[in-house]
């Protein structure tokens, strides 16, 4: 029995046939579309579990052709989509993983064609696994617990929480996630949510309403370096950019320095939002600014951090 049914669309017919054979050997049922028009018809009439689309489905020589991304936006947000590209760049990544319909990412992942052998099957397995979690598959959730619960419990223990309470926190977080997973997403994003929620619970137990010596509330009290020392979250943020080229200690230092160099308010917004998942409305209240200002600071701050990640990968 096939693992899943995948629609694959690419106007390079030779490449499409090779990719189809590659996926079949991996245990998947494959439906091939050789053009944008053929892909549209198939996606309207056939049943499928996942979609793989080339960015340029109309003209490979046209740098402005993003017909694959446009088609991805028309597919239900419930269906995982992976974008292929021959020449990955910032605009392609932003188009694939940035906000799309209803603010949701257009795709769960993008894969450079030269990296298909190494990256496509793992990306497919992750996407299908997340879909099983969405559908409430008990075996998938049991597997997810076995893979991730230990790290959440260990994180709680490192912050002085007793074993029984650490297990209870982990169980609560998993139960909460089961209700929140409403769309396809990357496994690394789901793991980051686990860590973020664990940090929230830890902060609530360690300093509920507590003031720092400076008089700031506990929302403001965290230091970026301390939060970045969380290896699980840090690895998810930086893995694709640096690919293990730097020792973790050096990576910690450089990213911490990058956040410290941000203007004061941006630094606080990035820390609260990225590492503690404080809502933008709560951040606005805490800092005494509008939510629009918070969103602007988030965008500018994240751009600077991403720039640092890119430099680390060179």
Short mmCIF file of N, CA and C in Angstrom, two decimals, residues 136-284:
data_model
loop_
_atom_site.label_atom_id
_atom_site.label_comp_id
_atom_site.label_asym_id
_atom_site.label_seq_id
_atom_site.Cartn_x
_atom_site.Cartn_y
_atom_site.Cartn_z
N UNK A 136 -5.62 13.44 13.94
CA UNK A 136 -5.85 12.78 15.23
C UNK A 136 -5.42 11.32 15.27
N UNK A 137 -4.46 10.95 14.45
CA UNK A 137 -3.97 9.57 14.41
C UNK A 137 -3.26 9.25 15.73
N UNK A 138 -3.79 8.27 16.48
CA UNK A 138 -3.23 7.93 17.80
C UNK A 138 -1.78 7.47 17.71
N UNK A 139 -1.47 6.67 16.70
CA UNK A 139 -0.10 6.15 16.55
C UNK A 139 0.88 7.29 16.27
N UNK A 140 0.44 8.27 15.46
CA UNK A 140 1.30 9.41 15.15
C UNK A 140 1.57 10.23 16.41
N UNK A 141 0.52 10.45 17.22
CA UNK A 141 0.71 11.21 18.45
C UNK A 141 1.58 10.46 19.44
N UNK A 142 1.44 9.14 19.51
CA UNK A 142 2.31 8.35 20.39
C UNK A 142 3.77 8.46 19.94
N UNK A 143 3.98 8.41 18.62
CA UNK A 143 5.33 8.56 18.08
C UNK A 143 5.89 9.95 18.37
N UNK A 144 5.05 10.96 18.22
CA UNK A 144 5.47 12.34 18.47
C UNK A 144 5.86 12.52 19.94
N UNK A 145 5.07 11.93 20.84
CA UNK A 145 5.38 12.00 22.27
C UNK A 145 6.74 11.37 22.56
N UNK A 146 6.98 10.19 21.99
CA UNK A 146 8.24 9.50 22.23
C UNK A 146 9.43 10.29 21.69
N UNK A 147 9.23 11.01 20.59
CA UNK A 147 10.32 11.77 19.98
C UNK A 147 10.63 13.06 20.74
N UNK A 148 9.60 13.73 21.25
CA UNK A 148 9.78 15.10 21.72
C UNK A 148 9.55 15.33 23.21
N UNK A 149 8.77 14.47 23.86
CA UNK A 149 8.41 14.76 25.26
C UNK A 149 9.64 14.83 26.17
N UNK A 150 10.61 13.97 25.91
CA UNK A 150 11.78 13.94 26.79
C UNK A 150 12.50 15.28 26.82
N UNK A 151 12.58 15.95 25.64
CA UNK A 151 13.31 17.22 25.60
C UNK A 151 12.56 18.32 26.34
N UNK A 152 11.21 18.29 26.30
CA UNK A 152 10.41 19.27 27.03
C UNK A 152 10.54 19.03 28.53
N UNK A 153 10.48 17.77 28.93
CA UNK A 153 10.65 17.44 30.34
C UNK A 153 12.04 17.86 30.83
N UNK A 154 13.05 17.57 30.01
CA UNK A 154 14.43 17.94 30.39
C UNK A 154 14.57 19.45 30.49
N UNK A 155 13.94 20.20 29.60
CA UNK A 155 13.98 21.65 29.66
C UNK A 155 13.37 22.15 30.96
N UNK A 156 12.23 21.58 31.34
CA UNK A 156 11.59 21.97 32.60
C UNK A 156 12.49 21.64 33.79
N UNK A 157 13.11 20.47 33.76
CA UNK A 157 13.98 20.07 34.87
C UNK A 157 15.18 21.01 34.99
N UNK A 158 15.74 21.45 33.85
CA UNK A 158 16.88 22.36 33.89
C UNK A 158 16.53 23.68 34.54
N UNK A 159 15.23 24.01 34.53
CA UNK A 159 14.78 25.26 35.15
C UNK A 159 14.23 25.02 36.55
N UNK A 160 14.56 23.85 37.14
CA UNK A 160 14.24 23.60 38.53
C UNK A 160 12.86 23.08 38.82
N UNK A 161 12.12 22.66 37.80
CA UNK A 161 10.78 22.12 38.02
C UNK A 161 10.87 20.64 38.38
N UNK A 162 10.09 20.22 39.37
CA UNK A 162 10.13 18.84 39.85
C UNK A 162 9.66 17.86 38.76
N UNK A 163 10.14 16.60 38.81
CA UNK A 163 9.84 15.63 37.75
C UNK A 163 8.36 15.46 37.44
N UNK A 164 7.53 15.27 38.48
CA UNK A 164 6.10 15.04 38.23
C UNK A 164 5.45 16.24 37.55
N UNK A 165 5.84 17.44 38.00
CA UNK A 165 5.27 18.65 37.40
C UNK A 165 5.78 18.83 35.98
N UNK A 166 7.04 18.47 35.72
CA UNK A 166 7.60 18.56 34.37
C UNK A 166 6.83 17.66 33.41
N UNK A 167 6.51 16.44 33.86
CA UNK A 167 5.73 15.52 33.03
C UNK A 167 4.33 16.08 32.79
N UNK A 168 3.73 16.64 33.85
CA UNK A 168 2.38 17.21 33.72
C UNK A 168 2.37 18.38 32.74
N UNK A 169 3.40 19.24 32.80
CA UNK A 169 3.51 20.36 31.86
C UNK A 169 3.59 19.84 30.43
N UNK A 170 4.43 18.83 30.23
CA UNK A 170 4.59 18.27 28.89
C UNK A 170 3.27 17.71 28.37
N UNK A 171 2.54 16.99 29.22
CA UNK A 171 1.25 16.42 28.81
C UNK A 171 0.26 17.52 28.47
N UNK A 172 0.24 18.58 29.26
CA UNK A 172 -0.67 19.71 28.99
C UNK A 172 -0.36 20.36 27.65
N UNK A 173 0.94 20.53 27.36
CA UNK A 173 1.35 21.18 26.12
C UNK A 173 0.95 20.34 24.91
N UNK A 174 1.16 19.03 25.01
CA UNK A 174 0.78 18.15 23.90
C UNK A 174 -0.72 18.17 23.69
N UNK A 175 -1.49 18.16 24.77
CA UNK A 175 -2.95 18.21 24.65
C UNK A 175 -3.40 19.52 24.00
N UNK A 176 -2.72 20.62 24.37
CA UNK A 176 -3.04 21.93 23.78
C UNK A 176 -2.72 21.95 22.29
N UNK A 177 -1.56 21.39 21.92
CA UNK A 177 -1.18 21.37 20.51
C UNK A 177 -2.15 20.54 19.68
N UNK A 178 -2.68 19.47 20.26
CA UNK A 178 -3.62 18.62 19.52
C UNK A 178 -4.84 19.40 19.07
N UNK A 179 -5.19 20.43 19.85
CA UNK A 179 -6.35 21.26 19.48
C UNK A 179 -5.96 22.39 18.53
N UNK A 180 -4.67 22.75 18.53
CA UNK A 180 -4.24 23.93 17.77
C UNK A 180 -3.76 23.61 16.35
N UNK A 181 -3.38 22.36 16.09
CA UNK A 181 -2.86 22.02 14.76
C UNK A 181 -4.02 21.98 13.77
N UNK A 182 -4.20 23.06 13.05
CA UNK A 182 -5.32 23.16 12.12
C UNK A 182 -4.87 23.20 10.66
N UNK A 183 -3.58 23.20 10.44
CA UNK A 183 -3.07 23.32 9.07
C UNK A 183 -1.71 22.65 8.97
N UNK A 184 -1.27 22.32 7.75
CA UNK A 184 0.06 21.75 7.57
C UNK A 184 1.15 22.75 7.98
N UNK A 185 2.23 22.25 8.55
CA UNK A 185 3.37 23.08 8.91
C UNK A 185 4.60 22.20 9.01
N UNK A 186 5.77 22.81 9.09
CA UNK A 186 7.01 22.05 9.21
C UNK A 186 7.12 21.44 10.61
N UNK A 187 7.75 20.26 10.69
CA UNK A 187 7.93 19.64 11.99
C UNK A 187 8.79 20.53 12.90
N UNK A 188 9.76 21.21 12.31
CA UNK A 188 10.61 22.10 13.12
C UNK A 188 9.78 23.23 13.73
N UNK A 189 8.76 23.70 13.00
CA UNK A 189 7.88 24.74 13.54
C UNK A 189 7.06 24.20 14.70
N UNK A 190 6.61 22.96 14.57
CA UNK A 190 5.85 22.34 15.65
C UNK A 190 6.73 22.14 16.87
N UNK A 191 7.97 21.73 16.65
CA UNK A 191 8.90 21.55 17.77
C UNK A 191 9.17 22.89 18.45
N UNK A 192 9.32 23.95 17.64
CA UNK A 192 9.55 25.28 18.21
C UNK A 192 8.37 25.72 19.06
N UNK A 193 7.14 25.36 18.63
CA UNK A 193 5.96 25.68 19.44
C UNK A 193 6.00 24.96 20.78
N UNK A 194 6.43 23.70 20.75
CA UNK A 194 6.55 22.95 22.00
C UNK A 194 7.48 23.66 22.98
N UNK A 195 8.66 24.03 22.47
CA UNK A 195 9.65 24.69 23.32
C UNK A 195 9.13 26.04 23.80
N UNK A 196 8.50 26.79 22.90
CA UNK A 196 7.98 28.10 23.27
C UNK A 196 6.93 27.99 24.36
N UNK A 197 6.02 27.02 24.21
CA UNK A 197 4.98 26.84 25.22
C UNK A 197 5.58 26.37 26.55
N UNK A 198 6.61 25.54 26.47
CA UNK A 198 7.27 25.10 27.70
C UNK A 198 7.91 26.29 28.42
N UNK A 199 8.55 27.18 27.66
CA UNK A 199 9.16 28.36 28.25
C UNK A 199 8.10 29.25 28.90
N UNK A 200 6.94 29.36 28.25
CA UNK A 200 5.85 30.13 28.83
C UNK A 200 5.42 29.55 30.18
N UNK A 201 5.24 28.22 30.21
CA UNK A 201 4.82 27.57 31.46
C UNK A 201 5.88 27.74 32.54
N UNK A 202 7.14 27.62 32.15
CA UNK A 202 8.25 27.78 33.11
C UNK A 202 8.24 29.19 33.68
N UNK A 203 8.08 30.19 32.80
CA UNK A 203 8.05 31.58 33.26
C UNK A 203 6.88 31.83 34.20
N UNK A 204 5.72 31.23 33.89
CA UNK A 204 4.54 31.41 34.74
C UNK A 204 4.76 30.84 36.14
N UNK A 205 5.46 29.71 36.20
CA UNK A 205 5.68 29.07 37.50
C UNK A 205 6.81 29.72 38.28
N UNK A 206 7.79 30.26 37.57
CA UNK A 206 8.94 30.85 38.25
C UNK A 206 8.68 32.28 38.69
N UNK A 207 7.87 33.02 37.90
CA UNK A 207 7.72 34.45 38.24
C UNK A 207 6.34 34.97 37.87
N UNK A 208 5.27 34.40 38.40
CA UNK A 208 3.93 34.90 38.08
C UNK A 208 3.72 36.31 38.61
N UNK A 209 3.70 37.27 37.68
CA UNK A 209 3.49 38.66 38.07
C UNK A 209 4.66 39.30 38.78
N UNK A 210 5.82 38.60 38.81
CA UNK A 210 6.96 39.12 39.56
C UNK A 210 7.59 40.30 38.85
N UNK A 211 8.11 41.23 39.62
CA UNK A 211 8.82 42.39 39.08
C UNK A 211 10.32 42.16 39.18
N UNK A 212 11.04 42.67 38.20
CA UNK A 212 12.50 42.60 38.27
C UNK A 212 13.00 43.73 39.16
N UNK A 213 14.30 43.74 39.45
CA UNK A 213 14.87 44.78 40.30
C UNK A 213 14.67 46.16 39.70
N UNK A 214 14.62 46.22 38.39
CA UNK A 214 14.45 47.52 37.74
C UNK A 214 13.01 47.98 37.74
N UNK A 215 12.09 47.07 38.20
CA UNK A 215 10.67 47.44 38.21
C UNK A 215 9.94 46.97 36.98
N UNK A 216 10.64 46.37 36.01
CA UNK A 216 9.98 45.87 34.80
C UNK A 216 9.24 44.59 35.13
N UNK A 217 8.17 44.34 34.41
CA UNK A 217 7.42 43.10 34.62
C UNK A 217 8.20 41.91 34.10
N UNK A 218 7.72 40.68 34.42
CA UNK A 218 8.43 39.47 34.02
C UNK A 218 8.47 39.33 32.50
N UNK A 219 7.55 39.97 31.78
CA UNK A 219 7.59 39.91 30.32
C UNK A 219 8.87 40.52 29.78
N UNK A 220 9.39 41.51 30.48
CA UNK A 220 10.56 42.22 29.99
C UNK A 220 11.87 41.65 30.55
N UNK A 221 11.76 40.75 31.52
CA UNK A 221 12.94 40.40 32.29
C UNK A 221 13.92 39.48 31.60
N UNK A 222 13.49 38.74 30.57
CA UNK A 222 14.37 37.74 29.96
C UNK A 222 15.55 38.36 29.23
N UNK A 223 16.66 37.63 29.24
CA UNK A 223 17.87 38.05 28.53
C UNK A 223 18.01 37.19 27.27
N UNK A 224 18.20 37.77 26.08
CA UNK A 224 18.30 36.97 24.87
C UNK A 224 19.29 35.84 24.97
N UNK A 225 20.46 36.06 25.59
CA UNK A 225 21.47 35.01 25.66
C UNK A 225 20.97 33.79 26.42
N UNK A 226 20.18 34.02 27.48
CA UNK A 226 19.65 32.91 28.26
C UNK A 226 18.66 32.11 27.42
N UNK A 227 17.79 32.81 26.71
CA UNK A 227 16.79 32.13 25.90
C UNK A 227 17.44 31.40 24.73
N UNK A 228 18.46 32.00 24.12
CA UNK A 228 19.12 31.35 23.00
C UNK A 228 19.89 30.12 23.43
N UNK A 229 20.20 30.00 24.70
CA UNK A 229 20.91 28.82 25.19
C UNK A 229 20.05 27.58 25.12
N UNK A 230 18.74 27.75 24.90
CA UNK A 230 17.87 26.60 24.71
C UNK A 230 18.22 25.94 23.38
N UNK A 231 18.87 24.79 23.43
CA UNK A 231 19.45 24.20 22.22
C UNK A 231 18.40 23.75 21.22
N UNK A 232 17.27 23.25 21.69
CA UNK A 232 16.24 22.76 20.77
C UNK A 232 15.71 23.90 19.89
N UNK A 233 15.36 25.02 20.53
CA UNK A 233 14.82 26.14 19.78
C UNK A 233 15.88 26.76 18.89
N UNK A 234 17.08 26.91 19.40
CA UNK A 234 18.15 27.51 18.63
C UNK A 234 18.47 26.70 17.39
N UNK A 235 18.49 25.37 17.55
CA UNK A 235 18.79 24.51 16.41
C UNK A 235 17.75 24.68 15.31
N UNK A 236 16.47 24.79 15.68
CA UNK A 236 15.42 24.94 14.68
C UNK A 236 15.51 26.28 13.96
N UNK A 237 15.90 27.32 14.70
CA UNK A 237 16.00 28.65 14.08
C UNK A 237 17.14 28.69 13.07
N UNK A 238 18.26 28.07 13.42
CA UNK A 238 19.49 28.28 12.66
C UNK A 238 19.92 27.13 11.76
N UNK A 239 19.30 25.95 11.88
CA UNK A 239 19.83 24.75 11.22
C UNK A 239 19.98 24.91 9.71
N UNK A 240 18.95 25.45 9.04
CA UNK A 240 19.01 25.53 7.59
C UNK A 240 20.05 26.53 7.11
N UNK A 241 20.38 27.49 7.95
CA UNK A 241 21.31 28.54 7.52
C UNK A 241 22.77 28.14 7.72
N UNK A 242 23.06 27.46 8.80
CA UNK A 242 24.47 27.24 9.10
C UNK A 242 24.93 25.81 8.90
N UNK A 243 23.97 24.84 8.89
CA UNK A 243 24.27 23.45 8.56
C UNK A 243 25.47 22.90 9.33
N UNK A 244 25.54 23.24 10.59
CA UNK A 244 26.57 22.66 11.44
C UNK A 244 27.98 23.16 11.20
N UNK A 245 28.13 24.28 10.50
CA UNK A 245 29.47 24.77 10.19
C UNK A 245 30.15 25.43 11.39
N UNK A 246 29.37 25.82 12.38
CA UNK A 246 29.94 26.49 13.56
C UNK A 246 29.68 25.67 14.81
N UNK A 247 30.60 25.71 15.76
CA UNK A 247 30.31 25.10 17.06
C UNK A 247 29.11 25.78 17.69
N UNK A 248 28.32 25.04 18.45
CA UNK A 248 27.10 25.59 19.01
C UNK A 248 27.37 26.80 19.91
N UNK A 249 28.49 26.76 20.65
CA UNK A 249 28.81 27.87 21.54
C UNK A 249 29.03 29.16 20.75
N UNK A 250 29.74 29.04 19.62
CA UNK A 250 29.98 30.21 18.78
C UNK A 250 28.68 30.70 18.16
N UNK A 251 27.84 29.77 17.74
CA UNK A 251 26.55 30.13 17.17
C UNK A 251 25.71 30.88 18.19
N UNK A 252 25.68 30.38 19.43
CA UNK A 252 24.97 31.07 20.51
C UNK A 252 25.43 32.51 20.64
N UNK A 253 26.74 32.68 20.69
CA UNK A 253 27.32 33.99 20.92
C UNK A 253 26.96 34.96 19.79
N UNK A 254 27.10 34.50 18.55
CA UNK A 254 26.86 35.41 17.41
C UNK A 254 25.41 35.81 17.31
N UNK A 255 24.50 34.87 17.52
CA UNK A 255 23.08 35.21 17.43
C UNK A 255 22.65 36.09 18.60
N UNK A 256 23.21 35.81 19.77
CA UNK A 256 22.92 36.66 20.92
C UNK A 256 23.40 38.08 20.66
N UNK A 257 24.60 38.20 20.12
CA UNK A 257 25.15 39.52 19.80
C UNK A 257 24.27 40.24 18.77
N UNK A 258 23.77 39.47 17.79
CA UNK A 258 22.92 40.08 16.75
C UNK A 258 21.66 40.67 17.35
N UNK A 259 21.06 39.97 18.32
CA UNK A 259 19.85 40.48 18.96
C UNK A 259 20.17 41.66 19.86
N UNK A 260 21.30 41.60 20.55
CA UNK A 260 21.69 42.70 21.43
C UNK A 260 21.95 43.99 20.65
N UNK A 261 22.35 43.87 19.39
CA UNK A 261 22.65 45.04 18.58
C UNK A 261 21.39 45.73 18.05
N UNK A 262 20.26 45.08 18.16
CA UNK A 262 19.01 45.70 17.72
C UNK A 262 18.69 46.90 18.61
N UNK A 263 17.98 47.89 18.08
CA UNK A 263 17.50 48.98 18.93
C UNK A 263 16.70 48.42 20.10
N UNK A 264 16.69 49.13 21.20
CA UNK A 264 16.14 48.62 22.45
C UNK A 264 14.74 48.03 22.30
N UNK A 265 13.84 48.78 21.68
CA UNK A 265 12.46 48.30 21.59
C UNK A 265 12.35 47.09 20.67
N UNK A 266 13.09 47.10 19.54
CA UNK A 266 13.08 45.95 18.64
C UNK A 266 13.60 44.71 19.35
N UNK A 267 14.65 44.90 20.15
CA UNK A 267 15.24 43.77 20.87
C UNK A 267 14.21 43.15 21.81
N UNK A 268 13.47 44.01 22.50
CA UNK A 268 12.47 43.49 23.45
C UNK A 268 11.33 42.81 22.71
N UNK A 269 10.91 43.39 21.58
CA UNK A 269 9.82 42.79 20.80
C UNK A 269 10.24 41.42 20.27
N UNK A 270 11.44 41.33 19.69
CA UNK A 270 11.92 40.06 19.14
C UNK A 270 12.03 39.01 20.24
N UNK A 271 12.56 39.39 21.39
CA UNK A 271 12.71 38.45 22.50
C UNK A 271 11.36 37.92 22.96
N UNK A 272 10.41 38.83 23.16
CA UNK A 272 9.11 38.44 23.67
C UNK A 272 8.33 37.59 22.67
N UNK A 273 8.39 38.00 21.42
CA UNK A 273 7.58 37.31 20.41
C UNK A 273 8.19 35.98 19.97
N UNK A 274 9.47 36.01 19.63
CA UNK A 274 10.09 34.83 19.04
C UNK A 274 10.38 33.74 20.06
N UNK A 275 10.82 34.13 21.25
CA UNK A 275 11.27 33.14 22.21
C UNK A 275 10.26 32.85 23.31
N UNK A 276 9.25 33.72 23.45
CA UNK A 276 8.25 33.47 24.50
C UNK A 276 6.83 33.42 23.97
N UNK A 277 6.67 33.70 22.68
CA UNK A 277 5.35 33.65 22.03
C UNK A 277 4.32 34.53 22.72
N UNK A 278 4.76 35.67 23.25
CA UNK A 278 3.82 36.65 23.80
C UNK A 278 3.06 37.26 22.62
N UNK A 279 1.75 37.41 22.73
CA UNK A 279 0.95 37.94 21.64
C UNK A 279 1.35 39.39 21.34
N UNK A 280 1.14 39.80 20.09
CA UNK A 280 1.50 41.17 19.71
C UNK A 280 0.67 42.20 20.48
N UNK A 281 -0.57 41.86 20.80
CA UNK A 281 -1.41 42.81 21.56
C UNK A 281 -0.87 42.99 22.98
N UNK A 282 -0.42 41.88 23.59
CA UNK A 282 0.14 41.98 24.94
C UNK A 282 1.47 42.73 24.94
N UNK A 283 2.26 42.51 23.88
CA UNK A 283 3.53 43.24 23.78
C UNK A 283 3.25 44.74 23.66
N UNK A 284 2.26 45.09 22.84
CA UNK A 284 1.91 46.50 22.67
C UNK A 284 1.52 47.14 24.00
#
